DNA sequence: CTGAAAGCGCTTACAG
DNA sequence: CTGAAAGCGCTTACAG
């Protein structure tokens, strides 16, 4: 920390007022004469005084920091999501004079989060990838530290903000069903992630809404590696599906590769759609029909909810953001 | 900030000693009787007392935070690098009881960094993507805040830690030259990034070392979009090169696509190598010969250098980490 | 070896 | 409307 900066005491002395007065002029709290306040503000402006946030925080028992817990082991598909939502979070945070501390956590090691909590360096926490069983949640509850899940949790008592994967996936599948494609296959990702289960629900919703029966033989869940995805895709081709829905863009890119190798034309022979559009598929050929979500907005809203909650304001227990269905070359509708 | 935690005053009172004594027992600074110190330590352990880092920092004029400046607009290729180096940084930081604040900065907006500095929330800064002209550097110099560049800068006065791209690229190209391939093409990325210029130097080094003459017609620099890369690749094919070196994995993936479309066999007709191996090419077919760097180690070392510097220790002005040349199917040597 | 006191840079009852 | 004082939870000369 540099020490060449002026303090509230310097300002007070220069203006021949008390530190209390200066503090009040800045914070706007407490009664203060309009003239005095203008004088203080003018001096501050002219001399480029910035209050020390750390000291302010100590006095108020706040830190003006939030922690962002990110997986310490995420893979390529997730990265655009984290990158974008992080931007949104940081933007919203800094608009409220908050800063964001990075806390990488792996399933085997939540020590970083524990340290952060023990050190009292944050006022709240954003959890970012929702696992079906998440040990961090227990930790935070125990410590009684405000937190919000960027994603979905089955525990209704947890504040959560998410993209509306369920409605989006339902809309995409409905569209497919109505376009008259007979057999629709699904290749799903790891069931450890809540988001994959949520997407699955959307898929089922669409079938129920259309009064169609799910064909379990065409649903390949838990494909968490390129190999599993490839063999699932091969099976669906074998089964003679007219379309394949991929649960995320990694699934989709592997599936496209398999089809290309088998010389199956997309969309003429098999149509393809993806439940999530990341930059990973940006250059795919053909361009893939998919759902797109505004991850930056998701981050911003998540942060906003957390900050409101910290400030004791009323917040929605669960917020959902919309989706966009973008039709591209990989489908015929 | 929760307020249910015990403070140094509580410990002092319980033990009937002064706060000074407790502080000394914890910090190890100042003379203190071994017996007393054990007593304090035991009590602390038993009652799970954790010093408040914020208060400690205020008293010492430190924050125990560092800022990590990351591009607010990075693309997919960069992500694995940031992801991995970030892990290394966070690890090293927390091993020293430091935390990492995230500061996204775009070329048009360095407000986040300014705010962070003005708010005195960090003891130092890590800059992470070195642009040829970097406005953040001026900002940091002016503020006299310790910082280190994770990457290379031409300004020798700046502390820097980088992968040895130059030596690595030289080794790869030398290997190619010695394997007897006649014409070797190069497709380079944006010259705005220092790293791309450094890689170019390694390329040139290899030619000089082999006493071969550079054929400028085969060097395609500044290909910063898929279109430019594709047209560069097409030109090199036209020029009848025996090999193409791609400056990064995005360049490489586009190049592979172009060759596949033109039905040019890799490596039989044209060999391919990449100067950087990210997960982006993990599933490429054929697997691509490339340089691999340990980005996590890079992050950790960068952080270590910064922390040492902050603590007033002597540090190397420039550290370089090694590389590994991984030969895969895309080349014939 | 130990402690009382001042201080880090703020905020906020309390009093006037 | 304004200020003196105590306090946030630590550290660190200084004195003993």
PDB file of N, CA and C in Angstrom, chain B residues 71-116:
ATOM      1  N   UNK B  71      -7.691  -9.511 -19.633  1.00  0.00           N
ATOM      2  CA  UNK B  71      -8.408  -8.844 -20.713  1.00  0.00           C
ATOM      3  C   UNK B  71      -9.909  -9.090 -20.574  1.00  0.00           C
ATOM      4  N   UNK B  72     -10.666  -8.054 -20.757  1.00  0.00           N
ATOM      5  CA  UNK B  72     -12.111  -8.173 -20.643  1.00  0.00           C
ATOM      6  C   UNK B  72     -12.730  -8.699 -21.922  1.00  0.00           C
ATOM      7  N   UNK B  73     -11.918  -9.022 -22.867  1.00  0.00           N
ATOM      8  CA  UNK B  73     -12.464  -9.369 -24.175  1.00  0.00           C
ATOM      9  C   UNK B  73     -11.669 -10.480 -24.829  1.00  0.00           C
ATOM     10  N   UNK B  74     -11.201 -11.426 -24.049  1.00  0.00           N
ATOM     11  CA  UNK B  74     -10.339 -12.420 -24.658  1.00  0.00           C
ATOM     12  C   UNK B  74     -11.144 -13.498 -25.367  1.00  0.00           C
ATOM     13  N   UNK B  75     -10.489 -14.171 -26.270  1.00  0.00           N
ATOM     14  CA  UNK B  75     -11.204 -15.170 -27.044  1.00  0.00           C
ATOM     15  C   UNK B  75     -10.850 -16.581 -26.610  1.00  0.00           C
ATOM     16  N   UNK B  76     -11.431 -17.518 -27.303  1.00  0.00           N
ATOM     17  CA  UNK B  76     -11.357 -18.896 -26.866  1.00  0.00           C
ATOM     18  C   UNK B  76      -9.943 -19.449 -26.713  1.00  0.00           C
ATOM     19  N   UNK B  77      -9.057 -19.119 -27.630  1.00  0.00           N
ATOM     20  CA  UNK B  77      -7.690 -19.670 -27.543  1.00  0.00           C
ATOM     21  C   UNK B  77      -7.008 -19.268 -26.252  1.00  0.00           C
ATOM     22  N   UNK B  78      -7.247 -18.044 -25.838  1.00  0.00           N
ATOM     23  CA  UNK B  78      -6.545 -17.542 -24.659  1.00  0.00           C
ATOM     24  C   UNK B  78      -7.039 -18.185 -23.376  1.00  0.00           C
ATOM     25  N   UNK B  79      -8.268 -18.682 -23.423  1.00  0.00           N
ATOM     26  CA  UNK B  79      -8.890 -19.084 -22.168  1.00  0.00           C
ATOM     27  C   UNK B  79      -8.144 -20.155 -21.388  1.00  0.00           C
ATOM     28  N   UNK B  80      -7.701 -21.213 -22.039  1.00  0.00           N
ATOM     29  CA  UNK B  80      -6.974 -22.207 -21.256  1.00  0.00           C
ATOM     30  C   UNK B  80      -5.742 -21.594 -20.584  1.00  0.00           C
ATOM     31  N   UNK B  81      -5.094 -20.699 -21.289  1.00  0.00           N
ATOM     32  CA  UNK B  81      -3.947 -20.030 -20.698  1.00  0.00           C
ATOM     33  C   UNK B  81      -4.336 -19.262 -19.435  1.00  0.00           C
ATOM     34  N   UNK B  82      -5.373 -18.474 -19.533  1.00  0.00           N
ATOM     35  CA  UNK B  82      -5.775 -17.688 -18.368  1.00  0.00           C
ATOM     36  C   UNK B  82      -6.249 -18.579 -17.232  1.00  0.00           C
ATOM     37  N   UNK B  83      -7.031 -19.559 -17.603  1.00  0.00           N
ATOM     38  CA  UNK B  83      -7.534 -20.502 -16.618  1.00  0.00           C
ATOM     39  C   UNK B  83      -6.383 -21.138 -15.840  1.00  0.00           C
ATOM     40  N   UNK B  84      -5.412 -21.634 -16.555  1.00  0.00           N
ATOM     41  CA  UNK B  84      -4.312 -22.347 -15.910  1.00  0.00           C
ATOM     42  C   UNK B  84      -3.385 -21.420 -15.138  1.00  0.00           C
ATOM     43  N   UNK B  85      -3.040 -20.318 -15.733  1.00  0.00           N
ATOM     44  CA  UNK B  85      -2.116 -19.434 -15.032  1.00  0.00           C
ATOM     45  C   UNK B  85      -2.795 -18.860 -13.776  1.00  0.00           C
ATOM     46  N   UNK B  86      -4.072 -18.613 -13.886  1.00  0.00           N
ATOM     47  CA  UNK B  86      -4.843 -18.122 -12.749  1.00  0.00           C
ATOM     48  C   UNK B  86      -4.768 -19.091 -11.572  1.00  0.00           C
ATOM     49  N   UNK B  87      -4.888 -20.354 -11.876  1.00  0.00           N
ATOM     50  CA  UNK B  87      -4.780 -21.369 -10.821  1.00  0.00           C
ATOM     51  C   UNK B  87      -3.437 -21.261 -10.127  1.00  0.00           C
ATOM     52  N   UNK B  88      -2.390 -21.163 -10.930  1.00  0.00           N
ATOM     53  CA  UNK B  88      -1.053 -21.075 -10.358  1.00  0.00           C
ATOM     54  C   UNK B  88      -0.907 -19.843  -9.482  1.00  0.00           C
ATOM     55  N   UNK B  89      -1.440 -18.743  -9.956  1.00  0.00           N
ATOM     56  CA  UNK B  89      -1.362 -17.496  -9.207  1.00  0.00           C
ATOM     57  C   UNK B  89      -2.085 -17.632  -7.877  1.00  0.00           C
ATOM     58  N   UNK B  90      -3.300 -18.139  -7.926  1.00  0.00           N
ATOM     59  CA  UNK B  90      -4.102 -18.260  -6.706  1.00  0.00           C
ATOM     60  C   UNK B  90      -3.447 -19.197  -5.697  1.00  0.00           C
ATOM     61  N   UNK B  91      -2.888 -20.271  -6.190  1.00  0.00           N
ATOM     62  CA  UNK B  91      -2.208 -21.218  -5.316  1.00  0.00           C
ATOM     63  C   UNK B  91      -1.056 -20.563  -4.567  1.00  0.00           C
ATOM     64  N   UNK B  92      -0.202 -19.927  -5.357  1.00  0.00           N
ATOM     65  CA  UNK B  92       0.965 -19.292  -4.768  1.00  0.00           C
ATOM     66  C   UNK B  92       0.535 -18.181  -3.807  1.00  0.00           C
ATOM     67  N   UNK B  93      -0.463 -17.443  -4.211  1.00  0.00           N
ATOM     68  CA  UNK B  93      -0.938 -16.348  -3.364  1.00  0.00           C
ATOM     69  C   UNK B  93      -1.434 -16.881  -2.031  1.00  0.00           C
ATOM     70  N   UNK B  94      -2.281 -17.880  -2.081  1.00  0.00           N
ATOM     71  CA  UNK B  94      -2.856 -18.330  -0.822  1.00  0.00           C
ATOM     72  C   UNK B  94      -1.817 -19.003   0.060  1.00  0.00           C
ATOM     73  N   UNK B  95      -0.790 -19.570  -0.557  1.00  0.00           N
ATOM     74  CA  UNK B  95       0.288 -20.144   0.244  1.00  0.00           C
ATOM     75  C   UNK B  95       0.986 -19.047   1.050  1.00  0.00           C
ATOM     76  N   UNK B  96       0.853 -17.811   0.602  1.00  0.00           N
ATOM     77  CA  UNK B  96       1.463 -16.690   1.302  1.00  0.00           C
ATOM     78  C   UNK B  96       0.426 -15.820   2.004  1.00  0.00           C
ATOM     79  N   UNK B  97      -0.751 -16.391   2.162  1.00  0.00           N
ATOM     80  CA  UNK B  97      -1.844 -15.690   2.819  1.00  0.00           C
ATOM     81  C   UNK B  97      -2.296 -14.442   2.061  1.00  0.00           C
ATOM     82  N   UNK B  98      -2.099 -14.471   0.788  1.00  0.00           N
ATOM     83  CA  UNK B  98      -2.569 -13.378  -0.058  1.00  0.00           C
ATOM     84  C   UNK B  98      -3.813 -13.826  -0.818  1.00  0.00           C
ATOM     85  N   UNK B  99      -4.609 -12.875  -1.223  1.00  0.00           N
ATOM     86  CA  UNK B  99      -5.745 -13.198  -2.068  1.00  0.00           C
ATOM     87  C   UNK B  99      -5.655 -12.433  -3.375  1.00  0.00           C
ATOM     88  N   UNK B 100      -6.403 -12.925  -4.341  1.00  0.00           N
ATOM     89  CA  UNK B 100      -6.315 -12.397  -5.700  1.00  0.00           C
ATOM     90  C   UNK B 100      -7.604 -11.692  -6.103  1.00  0.00           C
ATOM     91  N   UNK B 101      -7.486 -10.431  -6.470  1.00  0.00           N
ATOM     92  CA  UNK B 101      -8.661  -9.700  -6.931  1.00  0.00           C
ATOM     93  C   UNK B 101      -8.659  -9.656  -8.449  1.00  0.00           C
ATOM     94  N   UNK B 102      -9.827  -9.819  -8.994  1.00  0.00           N
ATOM     95  CA  UNK B 102      -9.976  -9.895 -10.433  1.00  0.00           C
ATOM     96  C   UNK B 102     -10.235  -8.510 -11.018  1.00  0.00           C
ATOM     97  N   UNK B 103      -9.450  -8.112 -11.999  1.00  0.00           N
ATOM     98  CA  UNK B 103      -9.649  -6.815 -12.626  1.00  0.00           C
ATOM     99  C   UNK B 103      -9.717  -6.951 -14.147  1.00  0.00           C
ATOM    100  N   UNK B 104     -10.925  -7.025 -14.685  1.00  0.00           N
ATOM    101  CA  UNK B 104     -11.040  -7.125 -16.135  1.00  0.00           C
ATOM    102  C   UNK B 104     -10.823  -5.750 -16.743  1.00  0.00           C
ATOM    103  N   UNK B 105      -9.996  -5.699 -17.743  1.00  0.00           N
ATOM    104  CA  UNK B 105      -9.686  -4.421 -18.374  1.00  0.00           C
ATOM    105  C   UNK B 105      -9.814  -4.582 -19.882  1.00  0.00           C
ATOM    106  N   UNK B 106     -10.479  -3.642 -20.523  1.00  0.00           N
ATOM    107  CA  UNK B 106     -10.518  -3.678 -21.982  1.00  0.00           C
ATOM    108  C   UNK B 106      -9.657  -2.538 -22.491  1.00  0.00           C
ATOM    109  N   UNK B 107      -9.341  -2.587 -23.775  1.00  0.00           N
ATOM    110  CA  UNK B 107      -8.449  -1.562 -24.298  1.00  0.00           C
ATOM    111  C   UNK B 107      -9.086  -0.180 -24.154  1.00  0.00           C
ATOM    112  N   UNK B 108     -10.402  -0.152 -24.153  1.00  0.00           N
ATOM    113  CA  UNK B 108     -11.058   1.154 -24.073  1.00  0.00           C
ATOM    114  C   UNK B 108     -11.389   1.555 -22.639  1.00  0.00           C
ATOM    115  N   UNK B 109     -11.191   0.637 -21.719  1.00  0.00           N
ATOM    116  CA  UNK B 109     -11.648   0.926 -20.369  1.00  0.00           C
ATOM    117  C   UNK B 109     -10.754   0.335 -19.296  1.00  0.00           C
ATOM    118  N   UNK B 110      -9.902   1.164 -18.741  1.00  0.00           N
ATOM    119  CA  UNK B 110      -9.054   0.673 -17.665  1.00  0.00           C
ATOM    120  C   UNK B 110      -9.562   1.194 -16.325  1.00  0.00           C
ATOM    121  N   UNK B 111     -10.813   1.615 -16.322  1.00  0.00           N
ATOM    122  CA  UNK B 111     -11.419   2.169 -15.110  1.00  0.00           C
ATOM    123  C   UNK B 111     -11.361   1.223 -13.927  1.00  0.00           C
ATOM    124  N   UNK B 112     -11.541  -0.057 -14.189  1.00  0.00           N
ATOM    125  CA  UNK B 112     -11.508  -1.017 -13.093  1.00  0.00           C
ATOM    126  C   UNK B 112     -10.161  -1.023 -12.379  1.00  0.00           C
ATOM    127  N   UNK B 113      -9.123  -0.909 -13.162  1.00  0.00           N
ATOM    128  CA  UNK B 113      -7.792  -0.895 -12.565  1.00  0.00           C
ATOM    129  C   UNK B 113      -7.575   0.395 -11.777  1.00  0.00           C
ATOM    130  N   UNK B 114      -8.004   1.485 -12.365  1.00  0.00           N
ATOM    131  CA  UNK B 114      -7.861   2.769 -11.666  1.00  0.00           C
ATOM    132  C   UNK B 114      -8.588   2.756 -10.327  1.00  0.00           C
ATOM    133  N   UNK B 115      -9.779   2.211 -10.351  1.00  0.00           N
ATOM    134  CA  UNK B 115     -10.562   2.136  -9.125  1.00  0.00           C
ATOM    135  C   UNK B 115      -9.837   1.308  -8.074  1.00  0.00           C
ATOM    136  N   UNK B 116      -9.349   0.168  -8.512  1.00  0.00           N
ATOM    137  CA  UNK B 116      -8.643  -0.738  -7.610  1.00  0.00           C
ATOM    138  C   UNK B 116      -7.448  -0.034  -6.969  1.00  0.00           C
TER     139      UNK B 116
END
